[in-house]
Every structure is written in structure tokens, then in C-alpha cells.
Tab-separated table of C-alpha atoms in Angstrom:
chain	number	residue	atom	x	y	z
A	211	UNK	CA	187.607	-52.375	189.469
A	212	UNK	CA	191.093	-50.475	188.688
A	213	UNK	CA	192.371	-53.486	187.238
A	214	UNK	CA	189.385	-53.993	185.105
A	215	UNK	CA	189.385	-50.331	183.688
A	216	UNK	CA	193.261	-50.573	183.234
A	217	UNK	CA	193.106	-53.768	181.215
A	218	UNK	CA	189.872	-52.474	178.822
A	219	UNK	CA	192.044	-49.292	178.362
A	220	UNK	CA	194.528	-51.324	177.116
A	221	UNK	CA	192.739	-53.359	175.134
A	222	UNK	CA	191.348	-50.119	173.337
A	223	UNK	CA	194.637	-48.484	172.962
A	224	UNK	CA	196.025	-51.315	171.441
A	225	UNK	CA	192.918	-51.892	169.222
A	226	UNK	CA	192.608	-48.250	168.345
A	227	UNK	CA	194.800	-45.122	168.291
A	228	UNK	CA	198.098	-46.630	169.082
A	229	UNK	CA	197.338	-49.541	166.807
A	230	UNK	CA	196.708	-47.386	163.802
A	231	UNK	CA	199.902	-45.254	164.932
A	232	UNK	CA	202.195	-47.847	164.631
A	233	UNK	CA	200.606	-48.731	161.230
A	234	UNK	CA	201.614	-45.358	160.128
A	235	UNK	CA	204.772	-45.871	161.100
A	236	UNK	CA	205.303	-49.178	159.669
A	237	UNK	CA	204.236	-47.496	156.568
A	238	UNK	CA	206.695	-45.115	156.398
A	239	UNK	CA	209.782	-47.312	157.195
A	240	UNK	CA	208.952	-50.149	155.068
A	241	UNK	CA	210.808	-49.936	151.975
A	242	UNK	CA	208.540	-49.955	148.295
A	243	UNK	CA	208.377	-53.001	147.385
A	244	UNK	CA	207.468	-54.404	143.298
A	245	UNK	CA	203.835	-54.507	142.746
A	246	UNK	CA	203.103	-56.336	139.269
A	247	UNK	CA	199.580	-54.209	138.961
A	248	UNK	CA	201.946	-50.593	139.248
A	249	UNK	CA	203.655	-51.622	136.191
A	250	UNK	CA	200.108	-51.490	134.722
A	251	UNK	CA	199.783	-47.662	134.055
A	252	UNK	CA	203.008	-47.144	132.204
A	253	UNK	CA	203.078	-49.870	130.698
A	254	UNK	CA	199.892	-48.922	128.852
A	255	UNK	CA	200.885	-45.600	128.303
A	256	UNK	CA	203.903	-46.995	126.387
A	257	UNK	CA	202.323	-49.693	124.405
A	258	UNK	CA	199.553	-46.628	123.144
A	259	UNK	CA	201.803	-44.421	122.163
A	260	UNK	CA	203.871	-46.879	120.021
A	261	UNK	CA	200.670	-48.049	118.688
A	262	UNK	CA	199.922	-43.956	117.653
A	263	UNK	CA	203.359	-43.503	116.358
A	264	UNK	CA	202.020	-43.820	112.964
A	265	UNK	CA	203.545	-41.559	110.123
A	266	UNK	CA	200.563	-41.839	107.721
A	267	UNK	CA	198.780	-38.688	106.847
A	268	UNK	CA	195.608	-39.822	108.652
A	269	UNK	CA	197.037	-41.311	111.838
A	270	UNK	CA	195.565	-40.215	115.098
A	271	UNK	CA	198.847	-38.079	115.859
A	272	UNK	CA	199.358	-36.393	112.491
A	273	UNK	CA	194.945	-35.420	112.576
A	274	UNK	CA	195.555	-33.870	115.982
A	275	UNK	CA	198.484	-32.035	114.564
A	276	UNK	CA	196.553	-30.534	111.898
A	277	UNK	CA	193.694	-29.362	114.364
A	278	UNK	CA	196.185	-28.027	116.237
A	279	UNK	CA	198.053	-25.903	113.392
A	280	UNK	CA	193.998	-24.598	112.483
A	281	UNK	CA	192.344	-23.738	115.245
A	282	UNK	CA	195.717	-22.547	117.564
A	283	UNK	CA	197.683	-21.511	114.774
A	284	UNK	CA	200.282	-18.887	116.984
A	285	UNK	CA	199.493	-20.643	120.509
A	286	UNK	CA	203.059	-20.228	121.915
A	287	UNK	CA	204.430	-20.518	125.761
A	288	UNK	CA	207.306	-21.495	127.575
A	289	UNK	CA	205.226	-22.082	131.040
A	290	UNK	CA	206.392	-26.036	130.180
A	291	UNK	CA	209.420	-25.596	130.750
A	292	UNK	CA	209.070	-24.684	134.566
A	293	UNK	CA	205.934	-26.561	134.827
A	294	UNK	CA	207.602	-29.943	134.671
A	295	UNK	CA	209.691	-29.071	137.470
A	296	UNK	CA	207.205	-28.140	139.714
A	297	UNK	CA	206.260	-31.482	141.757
A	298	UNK	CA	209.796	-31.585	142.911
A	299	UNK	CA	209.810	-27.706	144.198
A	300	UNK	CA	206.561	-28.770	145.693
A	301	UNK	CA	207.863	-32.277	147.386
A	302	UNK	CA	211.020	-30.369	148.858
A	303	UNK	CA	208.920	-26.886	149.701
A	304	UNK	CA	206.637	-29.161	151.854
A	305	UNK	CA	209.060	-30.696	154.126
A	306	UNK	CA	210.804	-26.992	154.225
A	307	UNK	CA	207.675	-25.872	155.882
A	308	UNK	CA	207.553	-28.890	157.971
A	309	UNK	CA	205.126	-31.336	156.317
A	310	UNK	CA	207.083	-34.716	156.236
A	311	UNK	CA	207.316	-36.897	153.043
A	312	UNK	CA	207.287	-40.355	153.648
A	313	UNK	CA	211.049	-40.955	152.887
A	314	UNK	CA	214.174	-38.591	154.808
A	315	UNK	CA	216.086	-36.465	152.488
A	316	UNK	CA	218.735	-38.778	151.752
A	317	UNK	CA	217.152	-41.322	150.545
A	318	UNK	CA	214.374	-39.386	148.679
A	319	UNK	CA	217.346	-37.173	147.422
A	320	UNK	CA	218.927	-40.477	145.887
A	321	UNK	CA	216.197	-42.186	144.697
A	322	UNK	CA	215.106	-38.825	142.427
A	323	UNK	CA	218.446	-38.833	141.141
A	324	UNK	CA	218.750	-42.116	140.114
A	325	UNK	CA	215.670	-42.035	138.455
A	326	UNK	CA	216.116	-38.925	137.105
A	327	UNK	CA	219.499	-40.587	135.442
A	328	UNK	CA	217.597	-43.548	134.037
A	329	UNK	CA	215.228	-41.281	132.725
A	330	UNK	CA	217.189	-38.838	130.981
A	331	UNK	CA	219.522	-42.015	129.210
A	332	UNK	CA	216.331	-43.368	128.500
A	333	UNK	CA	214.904	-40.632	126.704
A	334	UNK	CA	218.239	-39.421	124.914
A	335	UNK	CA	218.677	-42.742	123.303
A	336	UNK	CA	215.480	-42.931	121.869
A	337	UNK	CA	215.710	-39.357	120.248
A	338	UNK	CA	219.013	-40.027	119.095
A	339	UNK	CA	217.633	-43.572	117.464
A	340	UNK	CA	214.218	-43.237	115.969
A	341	UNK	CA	215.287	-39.939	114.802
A	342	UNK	CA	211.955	-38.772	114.122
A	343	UNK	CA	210.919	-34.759	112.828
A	344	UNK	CA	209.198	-32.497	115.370
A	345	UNK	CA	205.783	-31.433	114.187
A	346	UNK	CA	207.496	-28.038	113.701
A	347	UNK	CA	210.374	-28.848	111.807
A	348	UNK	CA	212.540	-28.003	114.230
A	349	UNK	CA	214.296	-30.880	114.448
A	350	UNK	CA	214.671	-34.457	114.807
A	351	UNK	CA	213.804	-34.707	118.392
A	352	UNK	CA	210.501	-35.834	118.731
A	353	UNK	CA	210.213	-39.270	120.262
A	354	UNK	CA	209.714	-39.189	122.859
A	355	UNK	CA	208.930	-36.048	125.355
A	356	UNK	CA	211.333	-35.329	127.529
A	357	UNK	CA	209.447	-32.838	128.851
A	358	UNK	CA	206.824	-35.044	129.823
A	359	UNK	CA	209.152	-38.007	130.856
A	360	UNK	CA	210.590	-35.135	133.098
A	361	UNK	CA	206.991	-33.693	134.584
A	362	UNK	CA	205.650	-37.593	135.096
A	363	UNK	CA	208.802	-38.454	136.875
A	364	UNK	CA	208.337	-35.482	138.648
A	365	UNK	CA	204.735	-36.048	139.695
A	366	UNK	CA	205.757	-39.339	140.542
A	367	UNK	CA	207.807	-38.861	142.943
A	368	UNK	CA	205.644	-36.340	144.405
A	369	UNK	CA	202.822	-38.614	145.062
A	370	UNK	CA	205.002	-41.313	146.311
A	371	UNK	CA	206.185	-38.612	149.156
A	372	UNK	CA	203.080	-37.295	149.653
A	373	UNK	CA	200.267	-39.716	149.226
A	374	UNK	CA	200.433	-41.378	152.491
A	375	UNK	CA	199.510	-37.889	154.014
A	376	UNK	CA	196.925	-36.145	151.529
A	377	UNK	CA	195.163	-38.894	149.235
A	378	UNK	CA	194.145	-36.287	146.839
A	379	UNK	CA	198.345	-35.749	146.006
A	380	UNK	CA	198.272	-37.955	143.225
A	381	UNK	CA	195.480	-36.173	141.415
A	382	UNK	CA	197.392	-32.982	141.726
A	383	UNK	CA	200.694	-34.044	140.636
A	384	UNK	CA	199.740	-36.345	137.766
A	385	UNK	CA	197.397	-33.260	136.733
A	386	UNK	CA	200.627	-31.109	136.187
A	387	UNK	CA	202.185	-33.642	134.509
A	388	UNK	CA	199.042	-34.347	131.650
A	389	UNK	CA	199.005	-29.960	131.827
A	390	UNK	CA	202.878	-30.559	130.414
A	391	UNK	CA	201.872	-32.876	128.026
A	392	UNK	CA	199.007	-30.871	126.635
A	393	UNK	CA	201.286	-28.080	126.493
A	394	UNK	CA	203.913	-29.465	124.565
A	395	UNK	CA	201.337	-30.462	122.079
A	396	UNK	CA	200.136	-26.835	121.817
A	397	UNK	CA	203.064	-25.753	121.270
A	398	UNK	CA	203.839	-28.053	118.434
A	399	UNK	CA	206.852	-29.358	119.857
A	400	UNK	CA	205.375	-33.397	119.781
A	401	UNK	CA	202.901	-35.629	118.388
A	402	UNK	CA	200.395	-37.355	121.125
A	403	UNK	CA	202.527	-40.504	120.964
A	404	UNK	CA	205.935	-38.605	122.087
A	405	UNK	CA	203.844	-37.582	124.991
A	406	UNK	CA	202.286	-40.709	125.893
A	407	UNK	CA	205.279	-42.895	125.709
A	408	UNK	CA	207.147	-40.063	127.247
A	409	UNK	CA	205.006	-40.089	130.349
A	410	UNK	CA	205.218	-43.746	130.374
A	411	UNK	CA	208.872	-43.710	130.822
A	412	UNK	CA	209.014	-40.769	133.308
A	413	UNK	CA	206.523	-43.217	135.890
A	414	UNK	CA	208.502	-46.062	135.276
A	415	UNK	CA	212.041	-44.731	136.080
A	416	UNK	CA	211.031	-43.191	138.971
A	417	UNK	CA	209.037	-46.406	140.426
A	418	UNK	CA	212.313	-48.714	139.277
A	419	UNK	CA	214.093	-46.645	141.411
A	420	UNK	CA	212.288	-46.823	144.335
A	421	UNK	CA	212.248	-50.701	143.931
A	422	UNK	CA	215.997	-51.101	143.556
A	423	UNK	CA	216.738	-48.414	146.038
A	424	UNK	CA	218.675	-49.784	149.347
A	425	UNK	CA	218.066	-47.083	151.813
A	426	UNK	CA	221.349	-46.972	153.234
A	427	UNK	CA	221.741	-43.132	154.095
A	428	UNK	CA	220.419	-41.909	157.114
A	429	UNK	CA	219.590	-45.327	158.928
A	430	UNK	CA	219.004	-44.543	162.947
A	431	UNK	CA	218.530	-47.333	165.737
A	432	UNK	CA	215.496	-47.165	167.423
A	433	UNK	CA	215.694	-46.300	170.685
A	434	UNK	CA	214.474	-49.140	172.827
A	435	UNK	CA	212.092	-47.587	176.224
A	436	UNK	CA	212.031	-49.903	178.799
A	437	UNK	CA	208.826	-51.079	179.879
């Protein structure tokens, strides 16, 4: 009868708890590997806002411009410029308080940097190409966002840490991200397709980096318990 109970316990444990335990932590050592379907996203965001970088006087970008300049003529606030840096304070202020991110600090640490790298070059050598005016007049800046390349590779990362734990993650980061976006708009900084291609290249340098990334730093042998 001991035997019997013993080996139905087992069968459960393995079935049940434990089994979906050891998924977990499958799950969190596994390194990300390339989906096709995540290029997807990006992707699209890129290929729409090349399609509404159109400098005729009614394109999309230049009517949402003018709405802009009449109905929030002095709309003016620098919360943007924190805001995009906010899913990173939040990714590292988790783990602070003891809520673990999927990856260790190492290698989380290095694959933000890298991808903040990519992102930045990526970014700078558009500006410096295309060359094209700031709704404001500011300057010649305005393709793409790097504000919002920096919030969606922000948010990115953040829901890549944190997903696996709270499912509703990527709706908050991605949230701040599109605030950033909206924000730079309303402050007549960039045209919708600075933002939109901007975001697309903040998801996609992030993701690239987690792809390419080796996870060499902080590698510890499991300890082995004899049975």
C-alpha cells in the first residue's frame, strides 16, 4: 500500500508542480532564440512610417502637424525626456527590491548596452543622412525619433525581463513607449513617421541583441544532488 501511494505521488509530482517548475526554469536559462514572426512588429512599424514620410502638403504627417499647431498651439513639456528612460529604472528597480528578471545582471547589463549602441548608430546615421527639417524648424533632425527609438528599446527590454513573471508587462512598457511617441508629436519635435520608424528601430536593436548575445558572464555549474 506504501509503495503504491509512493509511486502515484511520484507520478503527480512529476506530472504537476515539479514538472511545471522545471519548465520555469528551463525558461529562464534557455537563451532567446530568432523567431521569424518577432521580426513582424517592427518590421511593420518601419515599412509605415517610410510609407508616411511624405513631404507633400497633404500627406498624413504634414495634416497631423497642422492639427497639432491649431488645436495645441503652446502644448510644451519635457516629461519625454525622462519618460523614455523609465522601463530601464523600472527593469533594474525590480530586481533591487528582489523581483528577478529573467536574465542575471551581467548579461541583461550587456545585452542593453549593445543594443543600446546599435540603436543610437542607427538612429544618428539616419538624421545625419536624410537630413530632414523638424516640424518646428529647429533643425534638421527629424528622421527618425530618437526619443522613441530610445523609449521602445527601453520597453523592450523591459518586457523581455519581465514578461515571464507578470503577462500584463508588455502592455505597460510598450504603453510608455507609444506615451513618448505621442509626446514628441505634441511637442512638435517629429512628424508621425519619425516616430513610427523610430519605434521600429528601438524593438529591433534590442531583440538583435538578445539573438546574437552569447551569455558568457556569470555562467555557474549546477550543482549535481545525489539521488
Amino acid at each position: 500500500m506504501l509503495i503504491s501511494f509512493q509511486c502515484c505521488y511520484s507520478q503527480k509530482a512529476d506530472s504537476g508542480l515539479f514538472a511545471k517548475t522545471d519548465t520555469v526554469k528551463e525558461n529562464l536559462l534557455t537563451p532567446y532564440k530568432f523567431q521569424f514572426k518577432k521580426m513582424y512588429v517592427p518590421a511593420s512599424l518601419i515599412v509605415s512610417g517610410l510609407i508616411l514620410n511624405d513631404n507633400s502638403t497633404e500627406s498624413v504627417k504634414n495634416e497631423i502637424v497642422e492639427d497639432r499647431n491649431k488645436y495645441l498651439p503652446d502644448f510644451k513639456t519635457h516629461v519625454d525626456n525622462y519618460l523614455q528612460y523609465s522601463p530601464i529604472a523600472i527593469a533594474y528597480g525590480l530586481d533591487a527590491f528582489g523581483i528577478k528578471s529573467k536574465t542575471d545582471i551581467q548579461n541583461r547589463t550587456a545585452v542593453l548596452l549593445k543594443g543600446e549602441l546599435s540603436m543610437i548608430a542607427v538612429t544618428q546615421l539616419l538624421k545625419n543622412t536624410t537630413h530632414i527639417q523638424r516640424p518646428d524648424h529647429s533643425n534638421y533632425s527629424s528622421f527618425p525619433s530618437g526619443h522613441t527609438a530610445q523609449a521602445f528599446a527601453a520597453a523592450t527590454f523591459l518586457s523581455e525581463e519581465y514578461k515571464y513573471k507578470f503577462k500584463w508587462m508588455p502592455y505597460v512598457s510598450y504603453s510608455i513607449a507609444t506615451s513618448v511617441g505621442i509626446l514628441r508629436m505634441a511637442n512638435n519635435k517629429h512628424y508621425i513617421s519619425d516616430v513610427l520608424v523610430g519605434a521600429g528601430i528601438g524593438i529591433f536593436s534590442i531583440k538583435i541583441s538578445y539573438w546574437t548575445h552569447q551569455y558568457k558572464w556569470g555562467r555557474k555549474k549546477e550543482t549535481v544532488i545525489p539521488d
